[in-house]
């Protein structure tokens, strides 16, 4: 297998974890490169369902290194809970490693995230309230704590000299919250040091170098999706990191030359959780049908996911900015009982009739756009037992091949159910 990045090609929850788990079998090294426990990743294998948030979805195989890279943000209590749950399911975490450079989400980050969401009059984003935005804000403001700081009291105190006065001024004056005393933060850090101790990989440079020299296969696991990317997504209705393929070169510790291919994972339709524009959204019975059959409820927050038809306009954009070299199409089985299936091939401006085939990046104007659809005949057949592309009904193949034509890249994997086995490789 080539060194591969798995990227969400829509607004997250595309089935990345299923694809990562599948590809992980042939990889030696799996690296999560951005995001935090805002992610909710599901793998169904061996008759069990496993839920991951921070820990790479390749963890189910033995003898792999699963690395949480420097580009991630980690919420210690959540990390601890996740490791506990996976161990109780019989998962062996001896290959799990955490970068000393990963950024720590402190309780004040989650508090600020919750406060901002609950008090937003306008511009509510609908975040997961896991402190993602405030943690990345502090990281880029250069006032965040890294995991390595937990093991050096002198560094920690020196950093707190800078962080605490700024943070406390902000917490009290902007948010009307309680201050954090040095004693309180040091006590938290002591606890966090113990949580991460079995997993911190101080020797990561040698580990990555050895893997490179020995020609080990690396799988880079993205969280969220291209349309939630902080630079290229539907800003400001996005997350605060870079899920795009290029993000792997930043957040993993390996440069771009290490990447051979980028697989974009996309559902046969589109879902979105939280606020923000969604031109092909179906706020009707059909949307509800997709939501019900597809079990479209968030893994992390339990919120219902908004559903709509496949949007080839955003997806073509995702192919470009996400650096996708091929696509894994998931959840096509959700359409098994649909007599007709629409694909959004362009947007039309309701004000002047102007048609957009290229994604318009000013998302505040999307309220004026309506989808232009192309209608496909359904296959009205159960696809969940099919394992061979040629055995798919003609209408399913036509749908897949039309999407390839619209996107300009091949669909290399078709997923027909949540289980690891329910997959067609082409
Ligand atoms: P991720 O965040 O991209 O890893 O995706 P999630 O785990 O949040 O959501 C995807 C959901 O769809 C999970 O419940 C998966 O078990 C399920 N799933 C993945 N692929 C398929 C598929 O091909 N068909 C069906 N019916 N479900 C799938
Ligand atoms: P996975 O990896 C779907 C969405 C939130 C919100 C926006 C910002 O499972 O695909 P944040 O908490 O990141 O500041 O929220 O991004 N969001 C996701 N939506 N799947 C995810 O992850 C998401 N992670 C964040 O709903 O709209
Ligand atoms: Mg998810």
Short mmCIF file of C-alpha atoms and ligand atoms in Angstrom, two decimals, residues 8 12-18 39-44 49 51 57 221 224 265 267 269 293-299 305 329-334 384 414-419 422, ligand 1:
data_model
loop_
_atom_site.label_atom_id
_atom_site.label_comp_id
_atom_site.label_asym_id
_atom_site.label_seq_id
_atom_site.Cartn_x
_atom_site.Cartn_y
_atom_site.Cartn_z
CA UNK A 8 -13.50 13.81 4.82
CA UNK A 12 -17.67 15.39 8.34
CA UNK A 13 -19.15 12.01 9.32
CA UNK A 14 -18.62 10.61 5.83
CA UNK A 15 -17.48 7.23 7.14
CA UNK A 16 -13.77 8.09 7.38
CA UNK A 17 -13.25 5.76 10.34
CA UNK A 18 -14.61 2.77 8.43
CA UNK A 39 -14.58 14.02 16.01
CA UNK A 40 -16.81 10.97 16.40
CA UNK A 41 -15.57 7.98 14.44
CA UNK A 42 -17.36 4.62 14.20
CA UNK A 43 -15.89 1.28 13.22
CA UNK A 44 -18.01 -1.85 13.00
CA UNK A 49 -19.12 -1.24 17.34
CA UNK A 51 -16.32 4.64 18.84
CA UNK A 57 -9.37 4.44 14.02
CA UNK A 221 -6.21 9.98 9.35
CA UNK A 224 -13.96 16.54 10.13
CA UNK A 265 -14.46 9.92 1.78
CA UNK A 267 -21.43 9.84 1.40
CA UNK A 269 -25.67 12.09 -0.14
CA UNK A 293 -32.46 5.06 7.13
CA UNK A 294 -28.91 6.41 7.46
CA UNK A 295 -29.14 6.75 11.29
CA UNK A 296 -27.89 10.28 10.90
CA UNK A 297 -27.25 11.32 14.50
CA UNK A 298 -23.88 12.64 15.72
CA UNK A 299 -21.48 10.24 17.47
CA UNK A 305 -27.56 15.56 11.19
CA UNK A 329 -18.18 6.51 -1.67
CA UNK A 330 -20.07 5.41 1.45
CA UNK A 331 -23.67 4.74 2.48
CA UNK A 332 -24.93 4.13 -1.04
CA UNK A 333 -27.10 1.38 0.52
CA UNK A 334 -29.16 4.12 2.22
CA UNK A 384 -25.70 -4.55 1.53
CA UNK A 414 -17.78 1.72 -2.57
CA UNK A 415 -19.19 1.07 0.90
CA UNK A 416 -22.54 -0.73 1.14
CA UNK A 417 -22.94 -1.01 4.92
CA UNK A 418 -21.25 -0.07 8.20
CA UNK A 419 -19.39 -3.35 8.64
CA UNK A 422 -19.51 -4.50 3.50
P1 LIG B 1 -16.68 9.57 10.39
O1 LIG B 1 -16.75 10.66 11.39
O2 LIG B 1 -16.40 10.08 9.01
O3 LIG B 1 -15.74 8.47 10.76
O4 LIG B 1 -18.15 8.91 10.32
P2 LIG B 1 -19.12 8.61 11.56
O5 LIG B 1 -18.65 7.39 12.25
O6 LIG B 1 -19.35 9.82 12.36
O7 LIG B 1 -20.49 8.35 10.79
C1 LIG B 1 -20.62 7.42 9.78
C2 LIG B 1 -21.72 6.43 10.17
O8 LIG B 1 -22.10 5.67 9.06
C3 LIG B 1 -21.27 5.41 11.21
O9 LIG B 1 -22.35 5.06 12.02
C4 LIG B 1 -20.83 4.22 10.36
O10 LIG B 1 -20.91 2.98 11.05
C5 LIG B 1 -21.85 4.28 9.25
N1 LIG B 1 -21.39 3.80 7.93
C6 LIG B 1 -20.17 3.90 7.36
N2 LIG B 1 -20.19 3.44 6.10
C7 LIG B 1 -21.46 3.02 5.88
C8 LIG B 1 -22.14 2.47 4.73
O11 LIG B 1 -21.58 2.27 3.67
N3 LIG B 1 -23.47 2.21 4.88
C9 LIG B 1 -24.15 2.43 6.03
N4 LIG B 1 -25.45 2.15 6.07
N5 LIG B 1 -23.55 2.97 7.13
C10 LIG B 1 -22.22 3.26 7.04
#
